[in-house]
mmCIF file of C-alpha atoms in Angstrom:
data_model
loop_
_atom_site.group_PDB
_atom_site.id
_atom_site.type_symbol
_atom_site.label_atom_id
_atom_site.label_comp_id
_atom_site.label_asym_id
_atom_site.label_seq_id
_atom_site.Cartn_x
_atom_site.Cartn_y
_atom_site.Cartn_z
ATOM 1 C CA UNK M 23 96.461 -4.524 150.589
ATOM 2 C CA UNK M 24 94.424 -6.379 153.079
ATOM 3 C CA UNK M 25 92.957 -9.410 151.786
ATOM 4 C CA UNK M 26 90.016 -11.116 152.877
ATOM 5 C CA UNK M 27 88.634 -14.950 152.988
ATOM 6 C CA UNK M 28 84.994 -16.122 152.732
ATOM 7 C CA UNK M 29 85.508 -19.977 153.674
ATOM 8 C CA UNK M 30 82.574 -22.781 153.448
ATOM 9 C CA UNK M 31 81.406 -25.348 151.771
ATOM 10 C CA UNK M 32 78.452 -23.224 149.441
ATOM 11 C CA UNK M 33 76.543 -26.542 148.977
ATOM 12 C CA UNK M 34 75.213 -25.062 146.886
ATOM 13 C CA UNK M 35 75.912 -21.407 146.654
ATOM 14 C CA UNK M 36 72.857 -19.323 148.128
ATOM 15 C CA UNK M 37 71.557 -15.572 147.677
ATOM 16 C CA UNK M 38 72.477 -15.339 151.373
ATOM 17 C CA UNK M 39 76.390 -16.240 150.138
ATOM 18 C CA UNK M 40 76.244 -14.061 147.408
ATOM 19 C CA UNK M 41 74.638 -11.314 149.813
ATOM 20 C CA UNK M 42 77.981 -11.685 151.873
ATOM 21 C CA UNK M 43 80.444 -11.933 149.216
ATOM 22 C CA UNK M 44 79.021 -9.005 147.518
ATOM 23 C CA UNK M 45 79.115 -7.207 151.141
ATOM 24 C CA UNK M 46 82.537 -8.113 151.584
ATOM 25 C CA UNK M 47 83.620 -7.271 148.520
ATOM 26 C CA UNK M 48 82.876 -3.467 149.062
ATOM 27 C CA UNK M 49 84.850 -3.922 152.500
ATOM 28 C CA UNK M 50 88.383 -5.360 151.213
ATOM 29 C CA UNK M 51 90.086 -4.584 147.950
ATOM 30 C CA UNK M 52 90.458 -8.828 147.293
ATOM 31 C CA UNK M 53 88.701 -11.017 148.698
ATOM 32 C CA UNK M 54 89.126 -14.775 148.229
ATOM 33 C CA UNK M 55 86.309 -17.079 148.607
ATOM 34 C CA UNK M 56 87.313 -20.413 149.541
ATOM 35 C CA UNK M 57 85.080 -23.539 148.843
ATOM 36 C CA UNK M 58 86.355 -26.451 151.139
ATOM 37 C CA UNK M 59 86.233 -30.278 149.923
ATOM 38 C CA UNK M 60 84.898 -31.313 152.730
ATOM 39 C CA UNK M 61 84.047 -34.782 153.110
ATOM 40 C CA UNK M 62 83.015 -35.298 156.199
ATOM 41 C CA UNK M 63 80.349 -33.246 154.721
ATOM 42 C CA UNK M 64 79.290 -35.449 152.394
ATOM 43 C CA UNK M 65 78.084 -32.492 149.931
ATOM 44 C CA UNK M 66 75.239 -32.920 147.058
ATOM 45 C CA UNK M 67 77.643 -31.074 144.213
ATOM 46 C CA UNK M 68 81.550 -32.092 144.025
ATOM 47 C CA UNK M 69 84.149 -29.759 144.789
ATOM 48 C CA UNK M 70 84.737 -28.635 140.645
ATOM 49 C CA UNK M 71 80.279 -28.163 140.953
ATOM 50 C CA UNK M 72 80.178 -25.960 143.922
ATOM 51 C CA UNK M 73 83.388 -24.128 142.463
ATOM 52 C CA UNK M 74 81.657 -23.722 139.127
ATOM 53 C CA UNK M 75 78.750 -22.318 140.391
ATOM 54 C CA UNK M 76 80.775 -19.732 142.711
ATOM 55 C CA UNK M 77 82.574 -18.567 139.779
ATOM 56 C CA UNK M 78 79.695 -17.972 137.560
ATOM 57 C CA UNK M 79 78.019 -15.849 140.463
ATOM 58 C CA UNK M 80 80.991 -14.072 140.994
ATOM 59 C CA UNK M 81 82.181 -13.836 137.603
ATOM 60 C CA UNK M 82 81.537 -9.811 137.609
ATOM 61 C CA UNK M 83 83.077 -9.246 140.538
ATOM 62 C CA UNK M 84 86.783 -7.591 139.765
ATOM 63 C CA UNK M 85 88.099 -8.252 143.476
ATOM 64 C CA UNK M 86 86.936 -11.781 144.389
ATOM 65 C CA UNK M 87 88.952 -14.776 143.216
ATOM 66 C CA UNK M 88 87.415 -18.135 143.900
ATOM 67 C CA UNK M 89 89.551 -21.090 145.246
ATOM 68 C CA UNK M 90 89.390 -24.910 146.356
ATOM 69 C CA UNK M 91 90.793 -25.953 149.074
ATOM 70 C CA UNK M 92 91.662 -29.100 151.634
ATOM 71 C CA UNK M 93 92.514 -29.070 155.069
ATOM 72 C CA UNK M 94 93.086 -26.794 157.257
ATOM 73 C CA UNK M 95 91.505 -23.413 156.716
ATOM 74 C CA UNK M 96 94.679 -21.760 158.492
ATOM 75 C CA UNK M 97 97.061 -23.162 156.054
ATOM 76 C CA UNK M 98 95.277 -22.159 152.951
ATOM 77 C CA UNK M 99 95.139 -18.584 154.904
ATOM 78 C CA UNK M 100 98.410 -18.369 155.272
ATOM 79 C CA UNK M 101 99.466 -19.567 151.866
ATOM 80 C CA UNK M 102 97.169 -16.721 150.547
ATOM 81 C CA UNK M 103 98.231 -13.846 152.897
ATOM 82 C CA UNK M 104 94.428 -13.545 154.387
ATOM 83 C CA UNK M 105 95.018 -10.870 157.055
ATOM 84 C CA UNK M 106 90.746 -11.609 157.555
ATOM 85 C CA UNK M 107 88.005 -14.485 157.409
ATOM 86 C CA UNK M 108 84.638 -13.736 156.813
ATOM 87 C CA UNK M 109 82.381 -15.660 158.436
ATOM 88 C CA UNK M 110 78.521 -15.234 158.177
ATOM 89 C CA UNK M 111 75.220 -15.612 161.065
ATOM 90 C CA UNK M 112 72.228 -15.550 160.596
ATOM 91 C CA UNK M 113 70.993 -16.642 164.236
ATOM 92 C CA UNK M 114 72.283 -16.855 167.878
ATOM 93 C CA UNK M 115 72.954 -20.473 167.184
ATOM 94 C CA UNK M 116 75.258 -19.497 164.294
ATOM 95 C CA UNK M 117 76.881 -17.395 166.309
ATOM 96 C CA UNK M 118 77.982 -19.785 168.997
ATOM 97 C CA UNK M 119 79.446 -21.950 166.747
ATOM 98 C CA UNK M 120 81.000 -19.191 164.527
ATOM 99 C CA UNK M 121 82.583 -17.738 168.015
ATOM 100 C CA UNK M 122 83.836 -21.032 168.744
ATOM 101 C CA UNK M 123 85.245 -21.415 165.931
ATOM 102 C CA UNK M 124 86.914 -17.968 165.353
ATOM 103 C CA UNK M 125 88.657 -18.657 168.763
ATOM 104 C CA UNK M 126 90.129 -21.637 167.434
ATOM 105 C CA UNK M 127 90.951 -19.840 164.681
ATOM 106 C CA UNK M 128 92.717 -17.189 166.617
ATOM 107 C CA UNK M 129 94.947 -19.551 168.399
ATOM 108 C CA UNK M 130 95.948 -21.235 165.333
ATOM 109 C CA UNK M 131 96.685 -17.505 163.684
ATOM 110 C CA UNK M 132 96.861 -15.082 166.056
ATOM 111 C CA UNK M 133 97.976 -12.637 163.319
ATOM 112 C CA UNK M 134 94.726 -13.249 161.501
ATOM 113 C CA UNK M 135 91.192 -11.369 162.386
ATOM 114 C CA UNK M 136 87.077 -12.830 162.088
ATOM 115 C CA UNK M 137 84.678 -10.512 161.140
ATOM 116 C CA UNK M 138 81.032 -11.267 161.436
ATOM 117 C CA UNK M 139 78.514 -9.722 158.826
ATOM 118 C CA UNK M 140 74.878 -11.072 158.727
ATOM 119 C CA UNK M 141 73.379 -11.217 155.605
ATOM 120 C CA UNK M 142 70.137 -9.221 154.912
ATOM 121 C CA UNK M 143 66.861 -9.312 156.329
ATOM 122 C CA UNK M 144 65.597 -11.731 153.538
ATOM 123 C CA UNK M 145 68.026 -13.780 153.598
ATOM 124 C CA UNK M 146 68.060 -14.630 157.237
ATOM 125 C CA UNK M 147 66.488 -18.324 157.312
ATOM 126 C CA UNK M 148 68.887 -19.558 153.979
ATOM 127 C CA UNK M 149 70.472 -22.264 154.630
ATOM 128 C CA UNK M 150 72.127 -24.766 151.642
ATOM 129 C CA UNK M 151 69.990 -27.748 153.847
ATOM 130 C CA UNK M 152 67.175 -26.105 153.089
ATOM 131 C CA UNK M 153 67.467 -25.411 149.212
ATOM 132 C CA UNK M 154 68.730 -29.095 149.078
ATOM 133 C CA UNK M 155 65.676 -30.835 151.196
ATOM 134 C CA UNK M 156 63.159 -28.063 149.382
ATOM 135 C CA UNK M 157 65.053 -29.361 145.661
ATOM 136 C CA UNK M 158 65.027 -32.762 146.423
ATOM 137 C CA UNK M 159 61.001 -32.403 146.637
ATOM 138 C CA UNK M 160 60.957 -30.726 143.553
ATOM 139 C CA UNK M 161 59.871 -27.480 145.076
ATOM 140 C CA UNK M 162 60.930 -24.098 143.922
ATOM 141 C CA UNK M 163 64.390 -22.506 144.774
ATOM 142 C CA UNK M 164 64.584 -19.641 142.753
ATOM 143 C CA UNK M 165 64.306 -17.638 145.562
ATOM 144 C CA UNK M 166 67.451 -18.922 147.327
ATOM 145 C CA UNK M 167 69.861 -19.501 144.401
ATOM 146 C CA UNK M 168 71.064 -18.305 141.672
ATOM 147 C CA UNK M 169 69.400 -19.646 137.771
ATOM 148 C CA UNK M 170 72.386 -21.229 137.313
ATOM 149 C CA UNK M 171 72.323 -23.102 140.980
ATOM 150 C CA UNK M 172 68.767 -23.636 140.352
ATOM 151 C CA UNK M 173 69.956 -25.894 137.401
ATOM 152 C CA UNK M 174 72.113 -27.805 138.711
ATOM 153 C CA UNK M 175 70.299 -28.416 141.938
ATOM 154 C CA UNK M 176 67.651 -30.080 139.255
ATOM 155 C CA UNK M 177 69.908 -31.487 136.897
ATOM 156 C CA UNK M 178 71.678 -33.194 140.484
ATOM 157 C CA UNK M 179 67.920 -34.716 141.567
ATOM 158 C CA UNK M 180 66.528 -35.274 138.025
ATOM 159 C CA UNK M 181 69.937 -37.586 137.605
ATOM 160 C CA UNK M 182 69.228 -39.383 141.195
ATOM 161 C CA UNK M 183 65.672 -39.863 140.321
ATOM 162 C CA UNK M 184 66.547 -41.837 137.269
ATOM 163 C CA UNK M 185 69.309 -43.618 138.574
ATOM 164 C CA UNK M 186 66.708 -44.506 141.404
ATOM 165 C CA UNK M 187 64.275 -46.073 139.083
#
């Protein structure tokens, strides 16, 4: 059985995420999707958060188990038999980073392949700095996220707010 890994950070989880889990899905018979810590990062929602709302997006999904991890992507690869990573663009200047990266990747497991999918037409210009600056304003996000992420995002600035005043 080939298995698959979707690694990021999903701060927070956006349509265009679920577009490419859900894509990926179909593709491999498990696919893991791997939330990374991250703290150079410095993410809005804590590791358990962003692993919360991946599991309640994902909940329906037979094939896709949802993991945290630290470190080195190759080592939680490895530890989970990943014979793929999923990686996603959704411009040029995606891409160079994502091919940079997937060589890097390739040195460090050789035995492991990246495949590229971009996410649909609509979901193109998604980005989880975007849903964050846009939530932080108090704009509207329920075009990028789930309800559930939608919540959070303004339980997260309704919480900084008041702690700001």
């Amino acid at each position: 059985m080939v298995i698959a890994t979707y690694p990021g950070t999903f701060d927070p989880l956006t349509r265009g995420h679920l577009d490419l889990i859900r894509r990926a899905a179909k593709l491999f018979p498990k696919l893991i999707v791997a939330c990374a810590e991250s703290k150079r990062k410095h993410t809005l929602f804590t590791l358990e958060e962003r692993l919360e709302m991946i599991q309640n997006a994902t909940a329906e999904m037979s094939n896709v188990e949802v993991y945290g991890f630290t470190g080195l992507l190759a080592t939680f690869v490895r530890e989970h038999h990943s014979q793929c990573i999923i990686r996603g663009a959704r411009a040029v200047s995606d891409f160079e980073y994502e091919f940079q990266m997937a060589g890097m990747n390739q040195i460090l497991m050789p035995e492991v392949d990246t495949l590229f999918l971009t996410p649909a037409e609509q979901y193109q210009f998604v980005s989880g700095s975007f849903v964050r600056e846009i939530a932080s304003m108090g704009g509207d996000v329920s075009g990028f996220v789930t309800d559930d992420v939608a919540s959070h995002l303004r339980n997260k600035f309704v919480a900084f707010k008041q702690s700001s005043d």
